[in-house]
Short mmCIF file of C-alpha atoms in Angstrom, two decimals:
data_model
loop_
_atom_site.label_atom_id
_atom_site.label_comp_id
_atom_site.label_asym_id
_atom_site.label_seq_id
_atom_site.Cartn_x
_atom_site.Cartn_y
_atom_site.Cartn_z
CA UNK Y 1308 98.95 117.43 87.19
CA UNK Y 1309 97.39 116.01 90.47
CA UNK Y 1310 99.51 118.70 92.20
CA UNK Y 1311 98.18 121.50 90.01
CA UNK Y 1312 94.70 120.34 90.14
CA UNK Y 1313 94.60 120.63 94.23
CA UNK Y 1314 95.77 123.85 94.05
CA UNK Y 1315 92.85 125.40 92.05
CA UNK Y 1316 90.45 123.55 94.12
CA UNK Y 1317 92.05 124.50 97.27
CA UNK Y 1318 91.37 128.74 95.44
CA UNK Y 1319 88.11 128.13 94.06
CA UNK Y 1320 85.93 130.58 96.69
CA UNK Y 1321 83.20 130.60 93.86
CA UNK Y 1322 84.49 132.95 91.28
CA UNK Y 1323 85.78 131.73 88.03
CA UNK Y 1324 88.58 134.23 87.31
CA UNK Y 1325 90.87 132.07 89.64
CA UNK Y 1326 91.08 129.05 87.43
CA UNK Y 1327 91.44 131.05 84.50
CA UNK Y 1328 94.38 132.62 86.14
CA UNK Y 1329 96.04 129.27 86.75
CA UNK Y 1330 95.61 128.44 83.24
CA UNK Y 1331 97.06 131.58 82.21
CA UNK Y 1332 100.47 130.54 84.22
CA UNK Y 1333 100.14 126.97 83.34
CA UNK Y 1334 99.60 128.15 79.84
CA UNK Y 1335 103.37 130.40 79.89
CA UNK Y 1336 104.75 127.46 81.33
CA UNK Y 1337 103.75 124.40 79.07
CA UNK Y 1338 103.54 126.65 76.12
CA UNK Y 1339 105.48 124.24 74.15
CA UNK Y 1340 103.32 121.70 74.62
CA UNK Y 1341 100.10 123.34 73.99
CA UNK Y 1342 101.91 124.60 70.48
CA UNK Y 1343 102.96 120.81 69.64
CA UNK Y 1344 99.94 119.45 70.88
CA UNK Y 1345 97.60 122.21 69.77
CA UNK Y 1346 96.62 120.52 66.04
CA UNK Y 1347 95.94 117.52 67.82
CA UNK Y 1348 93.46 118.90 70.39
CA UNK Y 1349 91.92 121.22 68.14
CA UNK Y 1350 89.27 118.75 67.76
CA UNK Y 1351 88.66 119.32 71.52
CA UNK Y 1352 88.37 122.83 71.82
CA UNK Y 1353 85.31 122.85 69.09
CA UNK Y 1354 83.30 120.26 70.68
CA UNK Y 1355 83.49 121.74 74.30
CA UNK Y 1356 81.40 124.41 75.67
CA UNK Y 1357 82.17 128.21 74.82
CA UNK Y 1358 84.29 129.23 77.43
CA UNK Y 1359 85.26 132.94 78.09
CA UNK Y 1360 88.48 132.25 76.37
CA UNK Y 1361 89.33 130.47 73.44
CA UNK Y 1362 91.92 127.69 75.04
CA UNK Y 1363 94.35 125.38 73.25
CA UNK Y 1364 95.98 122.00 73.83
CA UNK Y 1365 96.94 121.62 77.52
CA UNK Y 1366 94.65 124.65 78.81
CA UNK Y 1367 91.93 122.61 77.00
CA UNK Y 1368 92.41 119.28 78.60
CA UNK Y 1369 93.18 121.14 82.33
CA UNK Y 1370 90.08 123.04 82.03
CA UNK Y 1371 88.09 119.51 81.51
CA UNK Y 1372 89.50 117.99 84.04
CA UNK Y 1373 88.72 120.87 86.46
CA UNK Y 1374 85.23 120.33 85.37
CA UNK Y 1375 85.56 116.80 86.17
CA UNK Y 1376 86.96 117.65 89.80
CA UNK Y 1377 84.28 120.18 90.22
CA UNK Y 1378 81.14 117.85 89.91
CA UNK Y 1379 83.02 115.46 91.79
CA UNK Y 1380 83.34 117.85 94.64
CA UNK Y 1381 79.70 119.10 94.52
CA UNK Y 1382 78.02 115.42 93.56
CA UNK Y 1383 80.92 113.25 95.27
CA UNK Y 1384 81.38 114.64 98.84
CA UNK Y 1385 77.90 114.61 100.25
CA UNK Y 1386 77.28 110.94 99.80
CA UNK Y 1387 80.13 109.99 102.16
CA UNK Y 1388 78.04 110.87 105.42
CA UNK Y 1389 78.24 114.59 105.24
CA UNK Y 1390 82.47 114.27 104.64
CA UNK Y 1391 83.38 117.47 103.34
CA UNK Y 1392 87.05 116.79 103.00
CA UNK Y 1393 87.95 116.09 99.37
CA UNK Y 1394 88.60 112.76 98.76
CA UNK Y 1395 90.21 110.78 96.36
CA UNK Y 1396 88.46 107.05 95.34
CA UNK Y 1397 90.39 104.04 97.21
CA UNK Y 1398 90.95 103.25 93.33
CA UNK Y 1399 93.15 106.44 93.14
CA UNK Y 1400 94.76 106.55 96.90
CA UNK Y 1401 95.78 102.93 96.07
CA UNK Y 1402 97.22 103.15 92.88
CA UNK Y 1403 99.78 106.43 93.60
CA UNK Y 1404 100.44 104.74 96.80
CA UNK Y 1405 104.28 103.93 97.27
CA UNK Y 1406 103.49 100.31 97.34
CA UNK Y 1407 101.77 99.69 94.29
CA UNK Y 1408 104.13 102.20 92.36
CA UNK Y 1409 106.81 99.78 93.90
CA UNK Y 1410 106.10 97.05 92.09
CA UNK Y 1411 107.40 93.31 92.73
CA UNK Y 1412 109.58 93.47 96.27
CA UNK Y 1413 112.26 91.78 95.42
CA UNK Y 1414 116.04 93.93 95.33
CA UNK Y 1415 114.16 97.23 96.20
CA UNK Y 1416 115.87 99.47 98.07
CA UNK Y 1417 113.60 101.25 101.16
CA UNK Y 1418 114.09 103.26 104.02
CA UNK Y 1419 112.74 101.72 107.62
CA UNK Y 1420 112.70 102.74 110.99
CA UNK Y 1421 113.62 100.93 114.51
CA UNK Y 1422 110.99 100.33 116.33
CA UNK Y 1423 111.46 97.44 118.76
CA UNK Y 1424 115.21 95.94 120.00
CA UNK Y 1425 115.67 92.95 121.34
CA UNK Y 1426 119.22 92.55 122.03
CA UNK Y 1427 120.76 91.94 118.58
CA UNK Y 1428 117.22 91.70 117.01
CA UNK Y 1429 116.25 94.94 115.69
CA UNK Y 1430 112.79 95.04 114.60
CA UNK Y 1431 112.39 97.42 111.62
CA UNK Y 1432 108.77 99.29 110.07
CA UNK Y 1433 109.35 99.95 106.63
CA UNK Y 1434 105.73 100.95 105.47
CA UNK Y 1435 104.39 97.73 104.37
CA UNK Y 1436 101.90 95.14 106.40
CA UNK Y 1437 104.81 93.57 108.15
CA UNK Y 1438 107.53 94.64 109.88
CA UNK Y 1439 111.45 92.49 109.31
CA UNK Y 1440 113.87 91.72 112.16
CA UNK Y 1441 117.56 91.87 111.71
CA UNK Y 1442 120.40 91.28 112.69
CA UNK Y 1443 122.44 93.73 114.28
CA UNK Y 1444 125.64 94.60 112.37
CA UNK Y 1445 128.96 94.37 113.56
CA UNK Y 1446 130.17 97.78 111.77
CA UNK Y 1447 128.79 100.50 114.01
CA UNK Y 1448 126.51 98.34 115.96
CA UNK Y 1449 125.84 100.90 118.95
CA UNK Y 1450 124.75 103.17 116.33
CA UNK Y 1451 121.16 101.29 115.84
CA UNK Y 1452 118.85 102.55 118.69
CA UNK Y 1453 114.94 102.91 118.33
CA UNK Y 1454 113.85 105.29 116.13
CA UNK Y 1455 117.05 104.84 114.09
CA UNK Y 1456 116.40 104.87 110.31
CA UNK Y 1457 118.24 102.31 108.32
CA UNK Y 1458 118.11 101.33 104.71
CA UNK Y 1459 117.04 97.89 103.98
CA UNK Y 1460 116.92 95.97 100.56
CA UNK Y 1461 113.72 93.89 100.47
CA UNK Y 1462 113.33 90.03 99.35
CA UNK Y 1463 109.53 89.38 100.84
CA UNK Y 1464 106.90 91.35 102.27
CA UNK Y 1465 105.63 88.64 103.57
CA UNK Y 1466 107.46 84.96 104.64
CA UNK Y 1467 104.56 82.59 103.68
CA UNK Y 1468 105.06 78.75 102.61
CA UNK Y 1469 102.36 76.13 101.57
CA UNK Y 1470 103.58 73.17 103.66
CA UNK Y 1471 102.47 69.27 102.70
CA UNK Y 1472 98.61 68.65 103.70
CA UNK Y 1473 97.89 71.90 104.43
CA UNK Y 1474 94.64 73.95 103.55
CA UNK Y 1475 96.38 77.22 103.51
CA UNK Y 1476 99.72 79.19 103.37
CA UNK Y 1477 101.50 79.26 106.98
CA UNK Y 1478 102.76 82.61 107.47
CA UNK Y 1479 105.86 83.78 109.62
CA UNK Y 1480 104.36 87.40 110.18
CA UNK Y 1481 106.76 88.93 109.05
CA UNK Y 1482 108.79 90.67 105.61
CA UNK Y 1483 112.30 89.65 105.04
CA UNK Y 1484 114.90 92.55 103.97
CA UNK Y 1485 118.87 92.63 104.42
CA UNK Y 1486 119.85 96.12 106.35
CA UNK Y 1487 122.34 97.84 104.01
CA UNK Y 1488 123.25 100.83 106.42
CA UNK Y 1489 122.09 103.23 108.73
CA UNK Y 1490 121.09 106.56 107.32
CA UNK Y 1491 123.62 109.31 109.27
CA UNK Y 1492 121.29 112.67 110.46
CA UNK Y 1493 121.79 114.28 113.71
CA UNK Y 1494 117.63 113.50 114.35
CA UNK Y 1495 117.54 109.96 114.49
CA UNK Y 1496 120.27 109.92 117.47
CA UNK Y 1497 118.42 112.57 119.43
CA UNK Y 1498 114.95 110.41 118.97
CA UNK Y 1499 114.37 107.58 121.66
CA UNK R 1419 79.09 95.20 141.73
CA UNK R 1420 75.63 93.47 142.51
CA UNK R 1421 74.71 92.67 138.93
CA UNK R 1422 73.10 89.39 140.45
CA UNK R 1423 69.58 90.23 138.91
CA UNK R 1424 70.09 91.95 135.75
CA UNK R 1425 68.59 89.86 132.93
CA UNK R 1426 71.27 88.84 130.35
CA UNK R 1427 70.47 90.61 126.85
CA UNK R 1428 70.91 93.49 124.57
CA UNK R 1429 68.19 95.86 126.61
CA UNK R 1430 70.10 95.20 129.98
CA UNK R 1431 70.20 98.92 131.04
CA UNK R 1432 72.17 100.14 134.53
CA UNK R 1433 69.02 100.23 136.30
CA UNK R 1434 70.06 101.16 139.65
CA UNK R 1435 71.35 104.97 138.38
CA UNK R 1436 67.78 105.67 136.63
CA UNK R 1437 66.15 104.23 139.48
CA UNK R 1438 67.51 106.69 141.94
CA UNK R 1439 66.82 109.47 139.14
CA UNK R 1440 63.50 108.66 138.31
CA UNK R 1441 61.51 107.40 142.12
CA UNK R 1442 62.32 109.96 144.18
CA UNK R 1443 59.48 109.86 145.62
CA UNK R 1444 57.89 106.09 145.81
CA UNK R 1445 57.52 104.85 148.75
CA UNK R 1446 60.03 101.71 150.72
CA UNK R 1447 59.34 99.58 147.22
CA UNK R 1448 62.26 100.49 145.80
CA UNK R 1449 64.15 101.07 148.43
CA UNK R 1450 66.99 99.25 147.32
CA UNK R 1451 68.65 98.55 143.69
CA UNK R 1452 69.04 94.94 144.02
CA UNK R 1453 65.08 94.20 144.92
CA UNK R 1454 64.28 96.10 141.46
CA UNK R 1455 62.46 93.42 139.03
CA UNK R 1456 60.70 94.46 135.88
CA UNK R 1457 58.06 97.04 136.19
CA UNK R 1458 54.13 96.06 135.93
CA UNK R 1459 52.84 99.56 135.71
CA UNK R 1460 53.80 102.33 132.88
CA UNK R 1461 54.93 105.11 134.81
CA UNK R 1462 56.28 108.96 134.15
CA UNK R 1463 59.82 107.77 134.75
CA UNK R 1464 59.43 104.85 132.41
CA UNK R 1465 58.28 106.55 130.11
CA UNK R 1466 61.15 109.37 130.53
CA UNK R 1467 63.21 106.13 130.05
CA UNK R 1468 61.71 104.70 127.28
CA UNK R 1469 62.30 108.50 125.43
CA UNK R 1470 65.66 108.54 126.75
CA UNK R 1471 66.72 104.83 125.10
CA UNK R 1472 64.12 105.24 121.73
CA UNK R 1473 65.10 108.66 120.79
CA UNK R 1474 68.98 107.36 119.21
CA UNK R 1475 67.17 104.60 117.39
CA UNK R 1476 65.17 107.34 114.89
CA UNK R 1477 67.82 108.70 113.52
CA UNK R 1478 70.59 106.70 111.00
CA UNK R 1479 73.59 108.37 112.85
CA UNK R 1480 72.97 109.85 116.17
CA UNK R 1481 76.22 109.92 117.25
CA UNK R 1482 77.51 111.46 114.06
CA UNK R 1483 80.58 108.21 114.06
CA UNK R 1484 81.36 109.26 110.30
CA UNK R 1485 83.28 112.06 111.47
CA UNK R 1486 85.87 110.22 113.19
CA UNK R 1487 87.50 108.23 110.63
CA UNK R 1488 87.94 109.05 106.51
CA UNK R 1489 88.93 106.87 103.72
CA UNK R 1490 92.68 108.59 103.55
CA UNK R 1491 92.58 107.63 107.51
CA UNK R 1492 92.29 104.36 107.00
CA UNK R 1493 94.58 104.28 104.13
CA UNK R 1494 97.28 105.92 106.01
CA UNK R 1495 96.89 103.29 108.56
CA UNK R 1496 97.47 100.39 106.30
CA UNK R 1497 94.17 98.92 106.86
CA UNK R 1498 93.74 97.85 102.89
CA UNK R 1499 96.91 95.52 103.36
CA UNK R 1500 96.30 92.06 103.44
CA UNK R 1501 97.99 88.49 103.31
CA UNK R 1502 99.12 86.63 100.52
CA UNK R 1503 96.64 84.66 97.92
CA UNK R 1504 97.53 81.40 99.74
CA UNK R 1505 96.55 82.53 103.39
CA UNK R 1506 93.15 83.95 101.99
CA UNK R 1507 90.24 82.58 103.73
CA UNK R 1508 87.08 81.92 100.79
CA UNK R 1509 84.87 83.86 102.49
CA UNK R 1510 86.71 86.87 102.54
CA UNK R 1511 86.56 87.21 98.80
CA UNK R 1512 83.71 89.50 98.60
CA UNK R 1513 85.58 92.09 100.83
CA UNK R 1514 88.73 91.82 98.85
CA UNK R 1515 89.57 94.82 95.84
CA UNK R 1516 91.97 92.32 94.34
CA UNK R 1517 95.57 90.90 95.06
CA UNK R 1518 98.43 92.82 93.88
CA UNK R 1519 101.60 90.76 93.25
CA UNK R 1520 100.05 87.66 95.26
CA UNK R 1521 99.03 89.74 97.92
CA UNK R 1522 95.24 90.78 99.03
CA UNK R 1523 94.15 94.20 99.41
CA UNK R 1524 90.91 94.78 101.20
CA UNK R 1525 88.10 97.23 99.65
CA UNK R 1526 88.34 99.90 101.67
CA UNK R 1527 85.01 101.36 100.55
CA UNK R 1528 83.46 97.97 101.65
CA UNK R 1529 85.17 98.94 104.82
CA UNK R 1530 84.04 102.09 105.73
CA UNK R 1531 80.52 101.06 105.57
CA UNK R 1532 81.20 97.97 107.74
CA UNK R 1533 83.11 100.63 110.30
CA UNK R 1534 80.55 102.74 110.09
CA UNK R 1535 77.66 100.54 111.43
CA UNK R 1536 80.09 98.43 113.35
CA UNK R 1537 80.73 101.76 115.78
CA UNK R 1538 77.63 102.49 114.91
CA UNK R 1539 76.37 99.68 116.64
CA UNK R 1540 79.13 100.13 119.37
CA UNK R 1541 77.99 103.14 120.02
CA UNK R 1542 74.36 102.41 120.56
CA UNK R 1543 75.26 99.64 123.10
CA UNK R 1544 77.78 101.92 124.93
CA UNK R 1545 74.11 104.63 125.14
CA UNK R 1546 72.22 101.93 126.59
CA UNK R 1547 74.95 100.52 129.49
CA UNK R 1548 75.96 97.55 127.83
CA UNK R 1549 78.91 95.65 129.03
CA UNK R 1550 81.34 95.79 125.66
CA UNK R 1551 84.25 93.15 126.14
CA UNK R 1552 87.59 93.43 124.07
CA UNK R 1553 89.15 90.50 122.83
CA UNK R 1554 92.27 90.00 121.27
CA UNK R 1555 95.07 87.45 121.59
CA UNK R 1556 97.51 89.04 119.28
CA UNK R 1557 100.83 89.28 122.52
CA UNK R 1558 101.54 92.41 120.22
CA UNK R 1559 98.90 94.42 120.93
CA UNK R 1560 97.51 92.76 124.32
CA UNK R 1561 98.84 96.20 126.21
CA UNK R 1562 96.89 98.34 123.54
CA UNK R 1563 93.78 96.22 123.81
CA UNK R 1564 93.98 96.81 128.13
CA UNK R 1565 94.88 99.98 128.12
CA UNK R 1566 91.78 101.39 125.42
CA UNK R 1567 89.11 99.52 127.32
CA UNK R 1568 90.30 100.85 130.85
CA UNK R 1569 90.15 104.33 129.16
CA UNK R 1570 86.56 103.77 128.01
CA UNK R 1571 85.44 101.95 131.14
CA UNK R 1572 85.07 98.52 129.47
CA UNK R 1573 86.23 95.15 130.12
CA UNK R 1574 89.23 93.33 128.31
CA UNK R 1575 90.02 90.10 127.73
CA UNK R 1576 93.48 89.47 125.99
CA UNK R 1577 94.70 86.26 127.70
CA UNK R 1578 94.12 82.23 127.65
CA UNK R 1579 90.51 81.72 126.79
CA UNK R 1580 89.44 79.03 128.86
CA UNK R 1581 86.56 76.81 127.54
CA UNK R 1582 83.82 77.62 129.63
CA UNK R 1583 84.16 81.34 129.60
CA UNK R 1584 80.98 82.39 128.49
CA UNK R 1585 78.97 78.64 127.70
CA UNK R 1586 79.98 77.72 131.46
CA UNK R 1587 79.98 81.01 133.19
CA UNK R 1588 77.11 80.01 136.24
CA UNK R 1589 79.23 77.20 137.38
CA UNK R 1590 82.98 78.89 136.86
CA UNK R 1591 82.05 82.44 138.46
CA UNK R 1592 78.99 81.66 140.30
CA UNK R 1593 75.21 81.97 140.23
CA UNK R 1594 73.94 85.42 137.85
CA UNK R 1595 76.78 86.29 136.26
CA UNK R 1596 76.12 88.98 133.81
CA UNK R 1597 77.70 88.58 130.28
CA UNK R 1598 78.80 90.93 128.26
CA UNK R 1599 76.14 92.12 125.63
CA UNK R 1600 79.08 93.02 123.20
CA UNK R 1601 82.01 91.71 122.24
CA UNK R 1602 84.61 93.57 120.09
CA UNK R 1603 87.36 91.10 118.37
CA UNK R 1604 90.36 92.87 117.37
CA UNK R 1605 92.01 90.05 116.12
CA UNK R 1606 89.27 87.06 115.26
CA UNK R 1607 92.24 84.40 114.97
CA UNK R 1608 94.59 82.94 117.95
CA UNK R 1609 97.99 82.37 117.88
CA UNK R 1610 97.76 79.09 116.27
CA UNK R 1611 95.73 80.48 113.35
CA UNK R 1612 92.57 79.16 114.21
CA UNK R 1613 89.40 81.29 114.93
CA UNK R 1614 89.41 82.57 118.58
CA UNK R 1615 86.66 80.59 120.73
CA UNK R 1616 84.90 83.35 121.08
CA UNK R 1617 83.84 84.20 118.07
CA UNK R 1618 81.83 80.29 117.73
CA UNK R 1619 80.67 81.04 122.07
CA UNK R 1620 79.46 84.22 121.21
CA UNK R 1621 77.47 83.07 118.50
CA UNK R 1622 76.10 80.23 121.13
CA UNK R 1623 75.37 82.33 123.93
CA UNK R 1624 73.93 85.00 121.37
CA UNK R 1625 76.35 87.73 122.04
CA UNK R 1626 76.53 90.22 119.07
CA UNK R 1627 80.18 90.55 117.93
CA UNK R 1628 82.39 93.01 116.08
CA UNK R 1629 85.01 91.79 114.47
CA UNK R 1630 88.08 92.83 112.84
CA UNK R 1631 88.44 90.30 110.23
CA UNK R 1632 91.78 90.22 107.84
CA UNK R 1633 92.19 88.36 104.32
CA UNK R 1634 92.80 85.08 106.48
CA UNK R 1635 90.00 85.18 109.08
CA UNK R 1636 86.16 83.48 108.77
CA UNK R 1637 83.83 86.26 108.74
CA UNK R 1638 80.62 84.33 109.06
CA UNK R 1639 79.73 84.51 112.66
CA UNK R 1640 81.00 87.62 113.25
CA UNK R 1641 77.41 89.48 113.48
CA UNK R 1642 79.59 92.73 112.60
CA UNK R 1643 82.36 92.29 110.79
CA UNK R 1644 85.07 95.12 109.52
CA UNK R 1645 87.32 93.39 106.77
CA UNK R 1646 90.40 95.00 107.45
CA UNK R 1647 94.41 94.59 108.25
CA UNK R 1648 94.74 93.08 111.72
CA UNK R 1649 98.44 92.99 112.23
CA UNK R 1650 100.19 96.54 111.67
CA UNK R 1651 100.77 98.34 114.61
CA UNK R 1652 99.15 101.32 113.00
CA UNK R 1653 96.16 99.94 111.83
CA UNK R 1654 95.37 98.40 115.65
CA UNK R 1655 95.82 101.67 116.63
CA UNK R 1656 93.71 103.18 114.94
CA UNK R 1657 90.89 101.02 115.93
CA UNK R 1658 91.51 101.33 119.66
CA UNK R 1659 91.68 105.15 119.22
CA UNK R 1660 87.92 104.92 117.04
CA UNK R 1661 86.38 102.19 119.22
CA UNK R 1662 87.41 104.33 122.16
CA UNK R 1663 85.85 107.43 120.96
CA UNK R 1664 82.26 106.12 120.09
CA UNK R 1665 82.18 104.65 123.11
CA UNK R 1666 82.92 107.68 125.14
CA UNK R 1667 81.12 109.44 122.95
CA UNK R 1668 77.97 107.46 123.74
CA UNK R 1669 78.53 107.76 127.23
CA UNK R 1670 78.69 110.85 126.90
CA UNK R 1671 75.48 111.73 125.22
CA UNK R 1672 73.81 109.36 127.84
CA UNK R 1673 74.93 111.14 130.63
CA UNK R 1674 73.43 114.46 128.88
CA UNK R 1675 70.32 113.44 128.16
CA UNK R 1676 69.50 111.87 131.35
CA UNK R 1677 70.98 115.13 132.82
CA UNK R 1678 68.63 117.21 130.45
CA UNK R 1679 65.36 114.89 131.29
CA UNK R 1680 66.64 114.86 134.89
CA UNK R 1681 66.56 118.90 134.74
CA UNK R 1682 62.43 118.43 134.06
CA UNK R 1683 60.73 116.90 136.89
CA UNK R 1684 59.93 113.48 136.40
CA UNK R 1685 56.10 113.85 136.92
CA UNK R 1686 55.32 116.64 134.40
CA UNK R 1687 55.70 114.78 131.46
CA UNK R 1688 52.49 112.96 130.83
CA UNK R 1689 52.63 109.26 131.13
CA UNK R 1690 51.74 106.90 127.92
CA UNK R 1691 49.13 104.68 129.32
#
């Protein structure tokens, strides 16, 4: 849906056949839905405006919400400082972002990338705030250079303990994960 | 550099360049930059000056800083990450969006605005010929922190603080030391999780400060602060790279406008008084 509504804004030049295009395709392809849903949404389509075309069901509710995105666009951009990229609300960035959609860390498989090596220490960006070190496995060891990408099963995006008489958490600055395995491409050798 | 009679303050402007622009032709007075006090008399030049400095201050962004950094920017960068509920300082709350499975995220909408008049800020300083000094003593990023304010022609300071610094300066480096009229925390806490000396000095010596503050970091001296995540590579990055640009930027621009006043012969324009 997000997908489908960037594409019409990216072909809106100011004419209005273009969206009605889209919903002509989107229309052939979710034409199941729009007959299942079409009784239920039949309240819709009386109560909106009289478009040029009488629209059903999914057409219905992707029209409104290009309405939506289209007085968001003309109200929304100008009062970020003359920004006249379309942007999405923090609200919105945040809550498709991969680590909300995540959920709790614990057992969840992630890709990560070398960054730093210290000997055996190989210090590994996964995405989050922190960055974990590990150990440097015996299987394939030389294999691990910088830029290597591994795959890593998290415990703690952050190590952080309340100790006895203290104010606030101590934190180690750093996430805790257990490297499973390297991921095998031909790129991540050639990378330094 | 003889700085040994510049007057410590915000309006501390690189005299000796605008004095060789604007008296060309006084007489032996001003012969040299050092013997340059304050000036009793409005003059031309002055008042070519006063133009020069005033004309930023009308408008609300005169160095049009919003275009360098976006919300998704900052997003990419990680800068809404924060620490876990139990590291969160109380003062931060305002500048929090809300913790997600015990840890803080920081508004970044909050933070945009702060950014904006934080560089802002940075900016105007920079136009002016401020001294801006970096601090941080994260070992992580001490190269970043160097290596940004040698590209912008500022002053770093990313090892041991000793006491005295700025509170003691006359006696450690000698008489007329010039402070810096800006300091720029990248990283408000030490390595022992306490706020960076600075930050309280500053405050005492009446140093405006920008300050990167995370969801563990006391935000109430910092005259500027930018809540924001202080310990991904990315993030620090990214500040370098935007403090970096408004303050070139800002150099920039002053070098053009003293250029394009410099262009118009300093008498012509009608004097004030």
């Amino acid at each position: 849906m997000a997908a489908l509504c960037k594409v019409v804004s990216g072909l809106r030049t100011g004419t209005c056949v273009f969206p009605k295009r889209a919903i002509d395709i989107c229309k052939s392809l979710y034409s199941t839905d729009s007959g299942e849903t079409s009784e239920g949404k039949a309240v819709e389509e009386t109560q909106k405006p009289a478009a040029d075309k009488v629209k059903s069901g999914f057409a219905a509710a992707y029209e409104q919400h290009t309405d939506l995105q289209q007085r968001q666009n003309q109200t929304g951009t100008t009062v970020r400082f003359g920004s006249t990229r379309n942007e999405k609300s923090f609200a919105s960035l945040l809550r498709n972002s991969p680590l909300i959609q995540m959920g709790p860390a614990k057992d969840k498989m992630v890709i990560g990338k070398i960054f730093h090596i210290i000997k055996d220490d190989l210090y590994i960006d996964f995405g989050a705030k922190f960055h974990c070190v590990c150990k440097r496995p015996t299987v394939d060891g030389e294999k691990y250079q910088r830029g290597s990408r591994v795959r890593l099963r998290l415990e703690d995006l952050e190590l952080t303990s309340r100790f006895l008489g203290a104010n606030t958490d101590t934190t180690l600055l750093e996430a805790d994960a257990f490297l499973l395995g390297l991921i095998e491409s031909k790129d991540a050798k050639t990378k330094e | 550099m003889a700085a040994g009679v510049f007057t410590k303050g915000l309006c501390g402007f690189r005299q000796p360049r605008i004095v060789a622009a604007g008296y060309s032709c006084s007489g032996p007075l001003y012969a040299t930059a050092t013997a340059v006090k304050t000036l009793p008399l409005q003059t031309d030049s002055t008042a070519v000056t006063d133009k020069i400095q005033n004309l930023p201050l009308e408008m609300p962004d005169f160095f049009r800083l919003s275009e360098l950094f976006s919300l998704k920017d900052l997003f990419d960068a990680r800068v809404h990450l924060g620490h876990k509920k139990g590291c969160r300082h109380r003062l931060m709350e305002p500048y929090l969006f809300g913790s997600r499975l015990d840890q803080d995220i920081i508004d970044l909408d909050q933070t945009m605005e702060h950014l904006q008049s934080a560089l802002n800020f940075t900016a105007h300083i920079a136009y002016r010929g401020g001294i801006i000094l970096f601090v941080s003593r994260r070992r992580q990023f001490g190269h970043l922190v160097e290596s940004t304010a040698g590209d912008c022609g500022e002053y770093a300071h990313t090892r041991y603080w000793q006491g005295g610094l700025l509170t003691n300066a006359p006696i450690q480096y000698g008489p007329g030391v010039r402070l810096p009229d800006l300091i720029v925390f990248l990283s408000t806490l030490n390595n022992v999780f306490q706020q960076h000396v600075g930050v309280r000095d500053a405050a005492k010596m009446n140093i405006p400060t920008v300050g990167v503050v995370d969801s563990n970091c006391n935000p109430s001296l910092v005259t500027y602060p930018v809540p924001g995540n202080d310990d991904t590579p990315a993030a620090m990055e990214l500040y370098c790279r935007l403090f970096k640009m408004t303050i070139n930027r800002a150099k920039d621009k002053r070098r053009q406008m003293e250029l394009l006043q410099g262009l118009s012969p300093a008498g012509l324009t009608p004097g004030s008084s």
